[in-house]
Amino acid sequence: MNATSNPSSDHQIFDSLRLELRRGCLIVAVLAQLRVEHYGYTLRKALAEQGLAIEESTLYPLLRRLEKAARAAAKAAYAPYSKFFVGAAVLSGSGRIYSGCNVENASYGLCQCAERTALFTAVASGERSIRAVAIFTPTAEASGPCGACRQALSEFGPEALVISTCNSSRRLESTVAALLPASFGLRNLRKARGAKRRRR
Ligand code: THU
């Protein structure tokens, strides 16, 4: 074998490496674009319903951050009984992100879901509306929010986007309104109060 290098074949190797690298970057860029487009439809519809004038170029990175916050929050989950670890993060009306995890208790009925931990943290910080919620479970399937959490989320973000992710590429994208049709809310109480007043 020849120990001295051949400059022309070295150049060829570098050229082909450079080409491969460029091809790799192109594939990554195309995949990223596909992911954004996949995000796009539900998102655009939800945004239109919320009447939100937020640029997609601002929102997409924000939603990625929201997903990351939910994933990070799952690490703090206290779930010694179910061993079902959940992290959640809400994007508030002010654009801030609040996260939370599930917190279980030996008195099982006191178990608190991750979505409500994140939501209540936002509300306790003065927020009164949410635009989106991300949920993460370190499982193979993505999980939607439970019924109680759908109701709690509906109070502050009836049109909010719901994104569930997990350890695989499976994900759920929906809205609170779609997950909780014919929901019960403040307007029902107002209607009942109005009817009572009319009866008097
Ligand atoms: N859990 C959540 O954190 N969010 C949901 O939407 C569903 C369930 C938690 C509660 C409990 O700690 C564990 O998952 C098993 O139900």
CSV table of C-alpha atoms and ligand atoms in Angstrom, one decimal:
chain,number,residue,atom,x,y,z
A,1,MET,CA,0.0,0.0,0.0
A,2,ASN,CA,1.3,3.5,-0.8
A,3,ALA,CA,1.8,5.5,2.4
A,4,THR,CA,2.2,8.9,0.6
A,5,SER,CA,-1.1,10.6,-0.2
A,6,ASN,CA,-2.2,11.3,-3.7
A,7,PRO,CA,-3.3,15.0,-3.9
A,8,SER,CA,-5.7,14.4,-6.8
A,9,SER,CA,-7.5,11.5,-5.1
A,10,ASP,CA,-7.6,13.5,-1.8
A,11,HIS,CA,-9.4,16.3,-3.6
A,12,GLN,CA,-11.9,13.9,-5.1
A,13,ILE,CA,-12.6,12.5,-1.7
A,14,PHE,CA,-13.1,16.0,-0.2
A,15,ASP,CA,-15.3,17.0,-3.1
A,16,SER,CA,-17.5,13.9,-2.7
A,17,LEU,CA,-17.7,14.5,1.0
A,18,ARG,CA,-18.7,18.1,0.5
A,19,LEU,CA,-21.4,17.0,-2.0
A,20,GLU,CA,-22.7,14.4,0.5
A,21,LEU,CA,-22.8,17.1,3.2
A,22,ARG,CA,-24.7,19.5,1.0
A,23,ARG,CA,-27.1,16.7,0.1
A,24,GLY,CA,-27.6,15.9,3.8
A,25,CYS,CA,-28.3,19.6,4.6
A,26,LEU,CA,-30.9,19.7,1.8
A,27,ILE,CA,-32.6,16.6,3.2
A,28,VAL,CA,-32.7,18.1,6.7
A,29,ALA,CA,-34.1,21.3,5.3
A,30,VAL,CA,-36.8,19.5,3.3
A,31,LEU,CA,-37.8,17.4,6.3
A,32,ALA,CA,-38.0,20.5,8.5
A,33,GLN,CA,-40.3,22.1,5.9
A,34,LEU,CA,-42.5,19.0,5.7
A,35,ARG,CA,-42.8,19.1,9.5
A,36,VAL,CA,-43.8,22.7,9.5
A,37,GLU,CA,-46.4,22.1,6.8
A,38,HIS,CA,-47.7,19.1,8.7
A,39,TYR,CA,-48.1,21.5,11.7
A,40,GLY,CA,-49.6,24.0,9.4
A,41,TYR,CA,-53.2,23.0,8.6
A,42,THR,CA,-54.7,22.5,12.1
A,43,LEU,CA,-52.7,25.4,13.3
A,44,ARG,CA,-53.8,27.8,10.6
A,45,LYS,CA,-57.4,26.8,11.2
A,46,ALA,CA,-57.1,27.2,14.9
A,47,LEU,CA,-55.4,30.6,14.5
A,48,ALA,CA,-58.1,31.8,12.3
A,49,GLU,CA,-60.7,30.7,14.8
A,50,GLN,CA,-58.9,32.5,17.6
A,51,GLY,CA,-58.5,35.5,15.4
A,52,LEU,CA,-54.9,35.7,16.2
A,53,ALA,CA,-52.7,38.0,14.3
A,54,ILE,CA,-49.5,36.2,15.0
A,55,GLU,CA,-47.0,35.6,12.2
A,56,GLU,CA,-46.3,31.9,11.5
A,57,SER,CA,-42.6,32.7,11.5
A,58,THR,CA,-43.0,33.8,15.1
A,59,LEU,CA,-45.5,31.1,16.1
A,60,TYR,CA,-43.8,28.0,14.8
A,61,PRO,CA,-40.6,28.5,16.9
A,62,LEU,CA,-42.8,29.3,19.8
A,63,LEU,CA,-44.7,26.1,19.5
A,64,ARG,CA,-41.5,24.2,19.2
A,65,ARG,CA,-40.4,25.8,22.5
A,66,LEU,CA,-43.7,24.8,24.0
A,67,GLU,CA,-43.2,21.2,23.0
A,68,LYS,CA,-39.7,21.3,24.5
A,69,ALA,CA,-41.0,22.8,27.7
A,70,ALA,CA,-43.6,20.0,28.0
A,71,ARG,CA,-40.9,17.4,27.5
A,72,ALA,CA,-38.7,19.0,30.1
A,73,ALA,CA,-41.5,19.3,32.6
A,74,ALA,CA,-42.2,15.5,32.4
A,75,LYS,CA,-38.8,14.9,34.0
A,76,ALA,CA,-40.3,16.4,37.3
A,77,ALA,CA,-43.4,14.3,37.2
A,78,TYR,CA,-44.3,12.7,40.5
A,79,ALA,CA,-46.0,9.5,39.5
A,80,PRO,CA,-44.9,6.7,41.9
A,81,TYR,CA,-48.4,5.0,41.7
A,82,SER,CA,-49.3,5.1,38.0
A,83,LYS,CA,-45.7,5.4,36.7
A,84,PHE,CA,-47.3,7.5,33.9
A,85,PHE,CA,-45.2,10.5,33.6
A,86,VAL,CA,-46.7,13.6,32.0
A,87,GLY,CA,-45.3,17.1,31.2
A,88,ALA,CA,-47.4,20.0,29.9
A,89,ALA,CA,-46.8,23.6,28.9
A,90,VAL,CA,-49.3,26.3,28.1
A,91,LEU,CA,-48.7,29.3,25.8
A,92,SER,CA,-50.5,32.2,27.4
A,93,GLY,CA,-52.2,35.1,25.8
A,94,SER,CA,-49.3,37.3,26.8
A,95,GLY,CA,-46.9,34.9,24.9
A,96,ARG,CA,-45.3,33.4,28.0
A,97,ILE,CA,-44.8,29.7,28.6
A,98,TYR,CA,-45.8,28.0,31.8
A,99,SER,CA,-45.1,24.3,32.4
A,100,GLY,CA,-46.1,21.7,34.9
A,101,CYS,CA,-46.2,18.0,35.6
A,102,ASN,CA,-48.5,15.5,37.1
A,103,VAL,CA,-48.4,15.2,40.9
A,104,GLU,CA,-49.8,12.1,42.5
A,105,ASN,CA,-50.8,11.3,46.0
A,106,ALA,CA,-51.3,8.2,48.2
A,107,SER,CA,-54.9,9.4,48.4
A,108,TYR,CA,-55.4,8.6,44.7
A,109,GLY,CA,-58.3,11.0,44.2
A,110,LEU,CA,-55.9,13.9,44.8
A,111,CYS,CA,-53.8,13.2,41.8
A,112,GLN,CA,-53.2,16.3,39.7
A,113,CYS,CA,-52.7,16.2,35.9
A,114,ALA,CA,-49.8,18.0,34.3
A,115,GLU,CA,-52.1,20.1,32.1
A,116,ARG,CA,-53.9,21.6,35.1
A,117,THR,CA,-50.6,22.2,36.9
A,118,ALA,CA,-49.3,24.2,33.9
A,119,LEU,CA,-52.7,26.0,33.5
A,120,PHE,CA,-53.1,26.9,37.1
A,121,THR,CA,-49.5,28.1,37.3
A,122,ALA,CA,-50.3,30.5,34.4
A,123,VAL,CA,-53.5,31.7,36.0
A,124,ALA,CA,-51.8,32.2,39.3
A,125,SER,CA,-49.2,34.3,37.5
A,126,GLY,CA,-52.0,36.6,36.3
A,127,GLU,CA,-52.7,35.1,32.9
A,128,ARG,CA,-56.3,34.9,31.8
A,129,SER,CA,-56.1,33.2,28.4
A,130,ILE,CA,-54.2,30.5,26.7
A,131,ARG,CA,-53.4,30.0,23.1
A,132,ALA,CA,-51.9,26.5,23.0
A,133,VAL,CA,-51.1,23.6,25.2
A,134,ALA,CA,-48.4,21.0,24.6
A,135,ILE,CA,-48.5,17.6,26.4
A,136,PHE,CA,-45.6,15.1,26.5
A,137,THR,CA,-45.6,11.5,27.7
A,138,PRO,CA,-42.5,9.3,27.4
A,139,THR,CA,-44.5,6.6,25.7
A,140,ALA,CA,-44.8,5.2,22.2
A,141,GLU,CA,-48.3,6.8,21.7
A,142,ALA,CA,-49.3,10.4,22.2
A,143,SER,CA,-52.0,11.1,24.8
A,144,GLY,CA,-54.7,13.7,24.6
A,145,PRO,CA,-55.8,15.6,27.8
A,146,CYS,CA,-58.3,13.8,30.1
A,147,GLY,CA,-61.9,15.1,30.3
A,148,ALA,CA,-61.3,17.1,33.4
A,149,CYS,CA,-58.3,18.9,31.8
A,150,ARG,CA,-60.3,19.6,28.7
A,151,GLN,CA,-62.9,21.4,30.8
A,152,ALA,CA,-60.3,23.3,32.8
A,153,LEU,CA,-58.5,24.3,29.5
A,154,SER,CA,-61.8,25.4,28.0
A,155,GLU,CA,-62.3,28.0,30.7
A,156,PHE,CA,-59.2,29.9,29.5
A,157,GLY,CA,-58.7,28.8,25.9
A,158,PRO,CA,-61.8,27.3,24.3
A,159,GLU,CA,-60.1,27.7,20.9
A,160,ALA,CA,-56.6,26.8,22.1
A,161,LEU,CA,-54.4,24.5,20.1
A,162,VAL,CA,-53.6,21.1,21.7
A,163,ILE,CA,-50.4,19.4,20.7
A,164,SER,CA,-49.5,16.0,22.2
A,165,THR,CA,-46.1,14.4,21.6
A,166,CYS,CA,-44.3,11.3,22.9
A,167,ASN,CA,-41.1,9.4,22.4
A,168,SER,CA,-42.1,8.3,18.9
A,169,SER,CA,-42.9,10.5,15.9
A,170,ARG,CA,-46.6,10.0,16.7
A,171,ARG,CA,-48.4,13.2,17.6
A,172,LEU,CA,-51.9,14.6,18.1
A,173,GLU,CA,-52.9,18.1,17.0
A,174,SER,CA,-56.3,19.4,17.8
A,175,THR,CA,-58.1,22.2,19.6
A,176,VAL,CA,-59.8,22.4,22.9
A,177,ALA,CA,-63.1,23.1,21.1
A,178,ALA,CA,-62.8,20.0,18.9
A,179,LEU,CA,-61.9,17.8,22.0
A,180,LEU,CA,-64.8,19.2,24.0
A,181,PRO,CA,-67.8,19.8,21.8
A,182,ALA,CA,-70.9,21.4,23.3
A,183,SER,CA,-68.8,22.5,26.3
A,184,PHE,CA,-70.2,23.9,29.5
A,185,GLY,CA,-69.0,27.4,30.3
A,186,LEU,CA,-69.7,30.8,31.8
A,187,ARG,CA,-72.3,31.6,29.1
A,188,ASN,CA,-74.5,28.7,30.4
A,189,LEU,CA,-74.4,30.2,33.9
A,190,ARG,CA,-75.2,33.7,32.5
A,191,LYS,CA,-78.1,32.3,30.5
A,192,ALA,CA,-79.5,30.5,33.6
A,193,ARG,CA,-79.1,33.7,35.7
A,194,GLY,CA,-80.9,35.7,32.9
A,195,ALA,CA,-83.8,33.2,32.9
A,196,LYS,CA,-84.1,33.4,36.7
A,197,ARG,CA,-84.3,37.2,36.6
A,198,ARG,CA,-87.0,37.0,33.9
A,199,ARG,CA,-89.0,34.6,36.1
A,200,ARG,CA,-89.0,37.0,39.1
B,1,THU,N1,-52.6,12.4,33.7
B,1,THU,C1,-52.2,13.7,33.3
B,1,THU,O1,-51.2,14.3,33.8
B,1,THU,N2,-52.8,14.2,32.3
B,1,THU,C2,-53.9,13.7,31.6
B,1,THU,O2,-54.5,14.3,30.8
B,1,THU,C3,-54.3,12.3,31.9
B,1,THU,C4,-53.7,11.7,33.1
B,1,THU,C5,-51.8,11.8,34.8
B,1,THU,C6,-52.7,11.8,36.1
B,1,THU,C7,-52.1,10.6,36.8
B,1,THU,O3,-51.0,11.1,37.6
B,1,THU,C8,-51.5,9.7,35.7
B,1,THU,O4,-51.5,10.5,34.5
B,1,THU,C9,-52.3,8.5,35.4
B,1,THU,O5,-53.7,8.8,35.2
